[in-house]
Amino acid sequence: MKKTILVLGGAGYIGSNTAYLLNQRGYEIIIIDKLIYKQKFDHDFAKLIVGDFADTNLLESVFEKYKIDAVMHFAAFIEVGVSVTNPAEFYDNNVVKTIKFLDTMIKHGVKNFIFSSSCAVYGNPVKVPIDEAHPYAPISPYGKNKLIVEYVLQDYAQAYDLKYISLRYFNAAGADPKNNLGEQHIPETHIIPLLLRAIKNKKTFKIFGDDYNTPDGTCIRDYIHVKDLALAHLLAFEYLIKEKKSQVFNLGTGHGYSVKELITAAEKEAGQEANIEVFARRAGDVDTLIADNKKIKSILNWEPSYSNLENIIHSALEWENR
Ligand code: UFG
């Protein structure tokens, strides 16, 4: 019998790319999503249930109707800046509701959980590349949300019949325009879509600080193509089913690019120069975030194949121009 995966937030950017891949590989997909950023979901690779992932009545009916083999949880608020100004909303959605969901899931005998964590759990790195043993020192409510859920998962896995994999994403980027899957945040805060839109509309692109401790003074990030992120979830699921062991993995490419390097690559891809202005640093940004990804490569045999910078920018531009 086909295995069934419940994907919370599966209409969103990373969730939809993952749900698509899982379905391609023969799994049955059920999505619970509130569609807060979208009016409709035009895909046939999953059954969509519109609702809140912490609505207990809804969950009871889903768990009674379907035999769920695993849950993947993408339904978190992601904007770091908003987590600072509105922590209550972030703690409620990202922590309280997640715990409520886990309690219902465990009550219904679902044993496997894959969690979208973040490199934000490390805060300001004391060592780069960052491995999983790097100290935790999140500097935003968002990063703290992710870390708290990781602690909850540790304790729940000890006490209950639960196995989990926590994937600490670095910077998700790129798109799958052929399958109509890409980034659609409201408001958009991520560098690649903002940069591509600025070039296209001949608007100014703001660099948030060029006085960082990096070779060209701008921040360095580890950009990972969303299709490589999706693959990690597939491998994590298959590992949980086979090995029945909880794990925490960094999920990045191990290579970093500066804001200025991104601008050069985007200009080349768009065939047009960007209007650049240097602004003050954005609160909460750190110099450099690069993953040490040895662990996920050796245990899950994960290997990125879409994450070179040209490919990321090319797919993102195609998505923007769709
Ligand atoms: N940046 C600019 N100008 C912009 C937008 C961004 O210069 O208009 C810079 C930022 O200052 C940063 C880099 O581009 O140096 C990347 O910024 P993003 O907003 O694209 O991504 P972040 O690294 O801030 O955020 C990502 C994820 C978060 C996660 C965080 C962990 O999107 O969900 O990494 O640190 F929490």
CSV table of C-alpha atoms and ligand atoms in Angstrom, one decimal:
chain,number,residue,atom,x,y,z
A,1,MET,CA,0.0,0.0,0.0
A,2,LYS,CA,1.2,3.5,-0.8
A,3,LYS,CA,2.5,5.4,2.2
A,4,THR,CA,0.7,8.6,3.1
A,5,ILE,CA,2.3,11.8,4.2
A,6,LEU,CA,0.5,14.7,5.8
A,7,VAL,CA,2.1,18.0,4.8
A,8,LEU,CA,1.3,21.0,7.0
A,9,GLY,CA,1.7,24.2,5.1
A,10,GLY,CA,2.0,22.2,1.9
A,11,ALA,CA,0.6,25.0,-0.3
A,12,GLY,CA,3.6,27.2,0.6
A,13,TYR,CA,7.0,27.6,-1.0
A,14,ILE,CA,9.0,24.8,0.5
A,15,GLY,CA,6.0,22.6,1.4
A,16,SER,CA,4.6,22.6,-2.1
A,17,ASN,CA,8.0,21.8,-3.7
A,18,THR,CA,8.4,18.9,-1.2
A,19,ALA,CA,4.8,17.6,-1.7
A,20,TYR,CA,5.3,17.6,-5.4
A,21,LEU,CA,8.5,15.5,-5.2
A,22,LEU,CA,7.0,13.1,-2.7
A,23,ASN,CA,4.1,12.5,-5.0
A,24,GLN,CA,6.4,12.0,-7.9
A,25,ARG,CA,8.2,9.3,-5.9
A,26,GLY,CA,4.9,7.4,-5.4
A,27,TYR,CA,3.7,8.7,-2.0
A,28,GLU,CA,0.1,9.8,-1.3
A,29,ILE,CA,0.0,13.4,-0.1
A,30,ILE,CA,-2.5,15.2,2.1
A,31,ILE,CA,-2.0,18.9,2.7
A,32,ILE,CA,-3.5,21.0,5.5
A,33,ASP,CA,-3.0,24.7,4.7
A,34,LYS,CA,-4.9,27.8,5.6
A,35,LEU,CA,-4.0,29.4,2.2
A,36,ILE,CA,-3.1,32.7,3.9
A,37,TYR,CA,-0.9,33.8,1.0
A,38,LYS,CA,-2.9,32.3,-1.8
A,39,GLN,CA,-6.5,32.2,-2.9
A,40,LYS,CA,-6.2,28.9,-4.6
A,41,PHE,CA,-3.9,25.8,-5.0
A,42,ASP,CA,-3.9,24.7,-8.7
A,43,HIS,CA,-2.1,21.4,-8.3
A,44,ASP,CA,-3.2,17.8,-8.5
A,45,PHE,CA,-0.3,16.1,-6.7
A,46,ALA,CA,-2.0,16.3,-3.3
A,47,LYS,CA,-5.4,16.4,-1.6
A,48,LEU,CA,-5.8,19.8,-0.1
A,49,ILE,CA,-7.7,20.4,3.1
A,50,VAL,CA,-8.1,24.1,3.8
A,51,GLY,CA,-7.8,24.8,7.5
A,52,ASP,CA,-5.6,25.4,10.6
A,53,PHE,CA,-3.1,22.7,11.5
A,54,ALA,CA,-4.0,23.1,15.2
A,55,ASP,CA,-7.8,22.8,14.7
A,56,THR,CA,-8.3,19.7,16.8
A,57,ASN,CA,-11.7,18.8,15.2
A,58,LEU,CA,-10.2,19.0,11.8
A,59,LEU,CA,-7.2,16.9,12.8
A,60,GLU,CA,-9.4,14.3,14.5
A,61,SER,CA,-11.3,13.8,11.3
A,62,VAL,CA,-8.1,13.6,9.2
A,63,PHE,CA,-6.4,11.1,11.5
A,64,GLU,CA,-9.6,9.0,11.6
A,65,LYS,CA,-10.1,9.0,7.9
A,66,TYR,CA,-6.5,8.4,6.7
A,67,LYS,CA,-3.6,6.2,7.9
A,68,ILE,CA,-0.8,8.7,8.1
A,69,ASP,CA,2.7,7.4,8.0
A,70,ALA,CA,4.5,10.7,8.6
A,71,VAL,CA,3.9,14.4,9.1
A,72,MET,CA,6.0,17.2,7.6
A,73,HIS,CA,5.6,20.5,9.2
A,74,PHE,CA,6.1,23.6,7.0
A,75,ALA,CA,3.3,25.8,8.5
A,76,ALA,CA,5.4,28.2,10.4
A,77,PHE,CA,5.6,32.0,10.3
A,78,ILE,CA,9.0,32.9,8.9
A,79,GLU,CA,9.7,36.6,8.9
A,80,VAL,CA,12.4,37.2,11.5
A,81,GLY,CA,11.7,40.9,11.8
A,82,VAL,CA,8.0,40.4,12.5
A,83,SER,CA,8.9,37.8,15.1
A,84,VAL,CA,10.7,40.7,17.0
A,85,THR,CA,7.8,43.1,16.8
A,86,ASN,CA,5.0,40.5,17.3
A,87,PRO,CA,6.5,37.7,19.3
A,88,ALA,CA,3.1,36.6,20.7
A,89,GLU,CA,1.8,35.7,17.2
A,90,PHE,CA,5.0,33.8,16.5
A,91,TYR,CA,5.1,31.9,19.8
A,92,ASP,CA,1.4,31.0,19.3
A,93,ASN,CA,1.7,29.7,15.8
A,94,ASN,CA,5.2,28.3,15.8
A,95,VAL,CA,5.3,26.8,19.3
A,96,VAL,CA,1.9,26.5,21.0
A,97,LYS,CA,0.1,25.2,17.9
A,98,THR,CA,2.9,22.9,17.0
A,99,ILE,CA,2.8,21.3,20.5
A,100,LYS,CA,-1.0,21.0,20.2
A,101,PHE,CA,-0.6,19.4,16.8
A,102,LEU,CA,2.0,16.9,18.1
A,103,ASP,CA,-0.3,15.9,21.0
A,104,THR,CA,-3.1,15.1,18.6
A,105,MET,CA,-0.8,13.3,16.2
A,106,ILE,CA,0.7,11.1,19.0
A,107,LYS,CA,-2.8,10.4,20.3
A,108,HIS,CA,-3.6,8.9,16.9
A,109,GLY,CA,-0.6,6.7,16.8
A,110,VAL,CA,1.3,8.7,14.1
A,111,LYS,CA,5.0,8.0,14.8
A,112,ASN,CA,7.1,10.0,12.3
A,113,PHE,CA,7.6,13.8,12.2
A,114,ILE,CA,9.8,15.9,10.0
A,115,PHE,CA,10.4,19.4,11.2
A,116,SER,CA,11.4,22.5,9.3
A,117,SER,CA,14.0,24.0,11.6
A,118,SER,CA,16.4,26.8,10.8
A,119,CYS,CA,20.1,27.8,11.1
A,120,ALA,CA,18.6,30.7,13.2
A,121,VAL,CA,18.9,28.3,16.2
A,122,TYR,CA,22.6,29.0,16.2
A,123,GLY,CA,22.3,32.8,16.3
A,124,ASN,CA,25.6,34.7,15.7
A,125,PRO,CA,28.0,31.9,14.7
A,126,VAL,CA,31.2,31.5,16.7
A,127,LYS,CA,32.6,29.1,14.0
A,128,VAL,CA,31.9,28.8,10.3
A,129,PRO,CA,31.0,26.5,8.6
A,130,ILE,CA,28.4,25.7,11.3
A,131,ASP,CA,28.0,22.1,12.3
A,132,GLU,CA,25.2,20.6,14.3
A,133,ALA,CA,27.2,20.7,17.5
A,134,HIS,CA,27.6,24.5,17.2
A,135,PRO,CA,26.2,26.2,20.4
A,136,TYR,CA,22.6,27.3,20.3
A,137,ALA,CA,22.1,31.1,20.8
A,138,PRO,CA,19.1,32.2,18.8
A,139,ILE,CA,18.9,36.0,18.6
A,140,SER,CA,15.3,36.4,17.4
A,141,PRO,CA,11.9,35.0,18.6
A,142,TYR,CA,11.8,33.1,15.3
A,143,GLY,CA,15.1,31.3,16.1
A,144,LYS,CA,13.9,30.6,19.6
A,145,ASN,CA,10.6,29.2,18.3
A,146,LYS,CA,12.5,26.7,16.3
A,147,LEU,CA,14.8,25.7,19.1
A,148,ILE,CA,12.0,25.3,21.6
A,149,VAL,CA,10.2,22.9,19.2
A,150,GLU,CA,13.4,21.0,18.8
A,151,TYR,CA,13.6,20.6,22.6
A,152,VAL,CA,10.0,19.5,22.7
A,153,LEU,CA,10.7,16.9,20.0
A,154,GLN,CA,13.7,15.6,22.0
A,155,ASP,CA,11.5,15.2,25.1
A,156,TYR,CA,8.5,13.7,23.2
A,157,ALA,CA,10.7,11.2,21.4
A,158,GLN,CA,12.1,10.1,24.8
A,159,ALA,CA,8.7,9.8,26.4
A,160,TYR,CA,6.4,8.7,23.6
A,161,ASP,CA,6.4,6.5,20.5
A,162,LEU,CA,7.7,9.3,18.2
A,163,LYS,CA,10.7,9.6,15.9
A,164,TYR,CA,11.6,12.8,14.3
A,165,ILE,CA,14.0,14.5,12.0
A,166,SER,CA,14.8,18.2,12.3
A,167,LEU,CA,16.2,19.9,9.2
A,168,ARG,CA,17.9,23.2,10.0
A,169,TYR,CA,17.6,25.1,6.7
A,170,PHE,CA,20.0,27.7,5.6
A,171,ASN,CA,18.7,30.1,2.9
A,172,ALA,CA,16.0,28.5,0.7
A,173,ALA,CA,16.0,29.9,-2.8
A,174,GLY,CA,15.2,29.2,-6.4
A,175,ALA,CA,12.0,27.8,-7.9
A,176,ASP,CA,10.5,25.1,-10.1
A,177,PRO,CA,8.7,27.3,-12.7
A,178,LYS,CA,7.9,24.3,-15.0
A,179,ASN,CA,5.7,22.9,-12.3
A,180,ASN,CA,4.4,26.2,-11.3
A,181,LEU,CA,6.1,26.1,-7.9
A,182,GLY,CA,8.0,29.0,-6.4
A,183,GLU,CA,8.2,31.7,-3.8
A,184,GLN,CA,5.2,33.9,-3.1
A,185,HIS,CA,5.6,35.7,0.3
A,186,ILE,CA,3.5,38.7,1.3
A,187,PRO,CA,5.3,40.9,1.9
A,188,GLU,CA,8.4,39.6,0.2
A,189,THR,CA,11.6,40.2,2.3
A,190,HIS,CA,14.0,37.7,0.7
A,191,ILE,CA,16.9,39.0,-1.2
A,192,ILE,CA,16.6,37.1,-4.5
A,193,PRO,CA,13.0,38.0,-5.4
A,194,LEU,CA,13.6,41.6,-4.3
A,195,LEU,CA,16.7,41.9,-6.3
A,196,LEU,CA,15.2,40.5,-9.4
A,197,ARG,CA,12.1,42.7,-9.1
A,198,ALA,CA,14.3,45.8,-8.6
A,199,ILE,CA,16.3,45.0,-11.8
A,200,LYS,CA,13.1,44.3,-13.8
A,201,ASN,CA,11.2,47.4,-12.6
A,202,LYS,CA,14.3,49.6,-12.7
A,203,LYS,CA,13.9,50.4,-9.0
A,204,THR,CA,16.6,50.8,-6.4
A,205,PHE,CA,17.9,47.6,-4.6
A,206,LYS,CA,18.9,48.2,-1.0
A,207,ILE,CA,22.0,46.5,0.3
A,208,PHE,CA,21.6,46.2,4.0
A,209,GLY,CA,25.1,47.1,5.1
A,210,ASP,CA,28.5,46.8,3.4
A,211,ASP,CA,30.6,47.1,6.5
A,212,TYR,CA,30.4,43.5,7.6
A,213,ASN,CA,33.5,41.4,8.4
A,214,THR,CA,33.5,39.6,5.0
A,215,PRO,CA,35.8,40.0,1.9
A,216,ASP,CA,33.5,42.5,0.1
A,217,GLY,CA,31.8,43.9,3.3
A,218,THR,CA,28.3,42.4,2.5
A,219,CYS,CA,26.7,39.4,4.3
A,220,ILE,CA,27.4,35.9,3.1
A,221,ARG,CA,24.7,33.3,3.1
A,222,ASP,CA,24.4,29.6,2.0
A,223,TYR,CA,21.7,29.6,-0.6
A,224,ILE,CA,20.1,26.2,-1.2
A,225,HIS,CA,17.8,25.4,-4.1
A,226,VAL,CA,14.3,24.5,-3.0
A,227,LYS,CA,14.4,21.3,-5.0
A,228,ASP,CA,17.5,20.2,-3.1
A,229,LEU,CA,15.6,21.0,0.1
A,230,ALA,CA,12.7,18.9,-1.1
A,231,LEU,CA,15.0,16.0,-1.7
A,232,ALA,CA,16.3,16.1,1.8
A,233,HIS,CA,12.7,15.7,3.1
A,234,LEU,CA,12.1,12.7,0.9
A,235,LEU,CA,15.4,11.1,2.2
A,236,ALA,CA,14.5,12.0,5.8
A,237,PHE,CA,11.2,10.3,5.5
A,238,GLU,CA,12.7,7.1,4.0
A,239,TYR,CA,15.3,7.1,6.7
A,240,LEU,CA,12.7,7.4,9.5
A,241,ILE,CA,10.7,4.5,8.0
A,242,LYS,CA,13.8,2.3,7.6
A,243,GLU,CA,16.0,3.2,10.5
A,244,LYS,CA,13.4,4.4,13.0
A,245,LYS,CA,15.9,6.9,14.5
A,246,SER,CA,15.6,10.6,15.4
A,247,GLN,CA,18.2,12.9,13.9
A,248,VAL,CA,19.0,16.6,13.5
A,249,PHE,CA,20.7,17.8,10.3
A,250,ASN,CA,21.9,21.1,8.9
A,251,LEU,CA,20.6,21.6,5.4
A,252,GLY,CA,22.8,23.9,3.3
A,253,THR,CA,25.2,23.5,0.4
A,254,GLY,CA,28.4,24.3,2.4
A,255,HIS,CA,29.1,27.3,0.0
A,256,GLY,CA,28.4,30.9,0.7
A,257,TYR,CA,27.8,33.9,-1.5
A,258,SER,CA,27.8,37.6,-0.6
A,259,VAL,CA,25.1,40.1,-1.4
A,260,LYS,CA,27.4,41.7,-3.9
A,261,GLU,CA,28.1,38.3,-5.6
A,262,LEU,CA,24.3,37.7,-5.8
A,263,ILE,CA,23.9,41.1,-7.5
A,264,THR,CA,26.5,40.4,-10.1
A,265,ALA,CA,24.9,37.0,-10.8
A,266,ALA,CA,21.4,38.5,-11.1
A,267,GLU,CA,22.6,41.3,-13.4
A,268,LYS,CA,24.3,38.7,-15.7
A,269,GLU,CA,21.1,36.5,-15.8
A,270,ALA,CA,18.8,39.5,-16.3
A,271,GLY,CA,21.1,41.1,-18.8
A,272,GLN,CA,20.6,44.4,-17.1
A,273,GLU,CA,22.4,46.4,-14.4
A,274,ALA,CA,20.9,46.9,-11.0
A,275,ASN,CA,20.5,50.3,-9.3
A,276,ILE,CA,22.2,49.8,-6.0
A,277,GLU,CA,22.1,51.8,-2.8
A,278,VAL,CA,23.8,50.9,0.4
A,279,PHE,CA,21.6,51.3,3.5
A,280,ALA,CA,22.1,50.7,7.2
A,281,ARG,CA,22.5,47.1,8.5
A,282,ARG,CA,19.2,45.3,9.0
A,283,ALA,CA,18.7,44.3,12.7
A,284,GLY,CA,19.5,40.8,13.4
A,285,ASP,CA,21.7,40.1,10.4
A,286,VAL,CA,25.0,38.3,11.0
A,287,ASP,CA,28.2,38.4,8.8
A,288,THR,CA,28.3,34.8,7.5
A,289,LEU,CA,26.1,31.7,7.6
A,290,ILE,CA,27.4,28.6,5.9
A,291,ALA,CA,26.4,25.1,6.7
A,292,ASP,CA,28.7,22.2,7.5
A,293,ASN,CA,26.6,19.6,5.8
A,294,LYS,CA,28.8,16.5,6.3
A,295,LYS,CA,26.3,14.8,8.6
A,296,ILE,CA,23.3,14.9,6.2
A,297,LYS,CA,25.6,13.9,3.3
A,298,SER,CA,26.9,10.9,5.1
A,299,ILE,CA,23.7,9.7,6.9
A,300,LEU,CA,21.0,10.4,4.3
A,301,ASN,CA,23.3,10.3,1.2
A,302,TRP,CA,21.9,13.7,0.4
A,303,GLU,CA,23.7,15.6,-2.4
A,304,PRO,CA,22.6,18.9,-3.8
A,305,SER,CA,22.2,19.0,-7.6
A,306,TYR,CA,20.3,22.2,-8.3
A,307,SER,CA,22.0,24.7,-5.9
A,308,ASN,CA,24.7,26.4,-8.1
A,309,LEU,CA,24.1,30.2,-8.1
A,310,GLU,CA,23.3,30.5,-11.8
A,311,ASN,CA,20.7,27.8,-11.5
A,312,ILE,CA,19.1,29.4,-8.4
A,313,ILE,CA,18.9,32.8,-10.1
A,314,HIS,CA,17.8,31.5,-13.4
A,315,SER,CA,14.9,29.5,-12.0
A,316,ALA,CA,14.0,32.4,-9.7
A,317,LEU,CA,13.9,34.8,-12.6
A,318,GLU,CA,11.8,32.5,-14.7
A,319,TRP,CA,9.4,32.3,-11.8
A,320,GLU,CA,9.3,36.1,-11.4
A,321,ASN,CA,8.6,36.4,-15.1
A,322,ARG,CA,5.9,33.7,-15.2
B,1,UFG,N1,19.4,41.7,2.0
B,1,UFG,C1,19.7,42.9,1.4
B,1,UFG,N2,18.6,43.6,0.8
B,1,UFG,C2,17.4,43.2,0.8
B,1,UFG,C3,17.1,41.9,1.4
B,1,UFG,C4,18.1,41.2,2.0
B,1,UFG,O1,20.8,43.4,1.4
B,1,UFG,O2,16.5,43.9,0.2
B,1,UFG,C5,20.4,40.9,2.6
B,1,UFG,C6,20.2,40.7,4.1
B,1,UFG,O3,20.7,41.7,4.8
B,1,UFG,C7,21.0,39.4,4.3
B,1,UFG,C8,20.9,38.6,2.9
B,1,UFG,O4,20.5,39.6,2.0
B,1,UFG,O5,22.3,39.7,4.5
B,1,UFG,C9,19.8,37.5,3.0
B,1,UFG,O6,18.6,38.0,3.5
B,1,UFG,P1,17.2,37.3,3.4
B,1,UFG,O7,16.2,38.1,4.0
B,1,UFG,O8,17.0,36.8,2.0
B,1,UFG,O9,17.5,36.0,4.2
B,1,UFG,P2,17.9,35.8,5.8
B,1,UFG,O10,19.3,35.3,5.8
B,1,UFG,O11,17.7,37.1,6.5
B,1,UFG,O12,16.8,34.8,6.3
B,1,UFG,C10,16.9,33.5,6.1
B,1,UFG,C11,15.5,32.8,6.1
B,1,UFG,C12,14.9,33.0,7.5
B,1,UFG,C13,15.8,32.4,8.5
B,1,UFG,C14,17.2,33.0,8.4
B,1,UFG,C15,18.1,32.4,9.3
B,1,UFG,O13,14.7,33.5,5.2
B,1,UFG,O14,13.7,32.3,7.5
B,1,UFG,O15,17.7,32.9,7.1
B,1,UFG,O16,19.1,33.3,9.7
B,1,UFG,F1,15.4,32.6,9.8
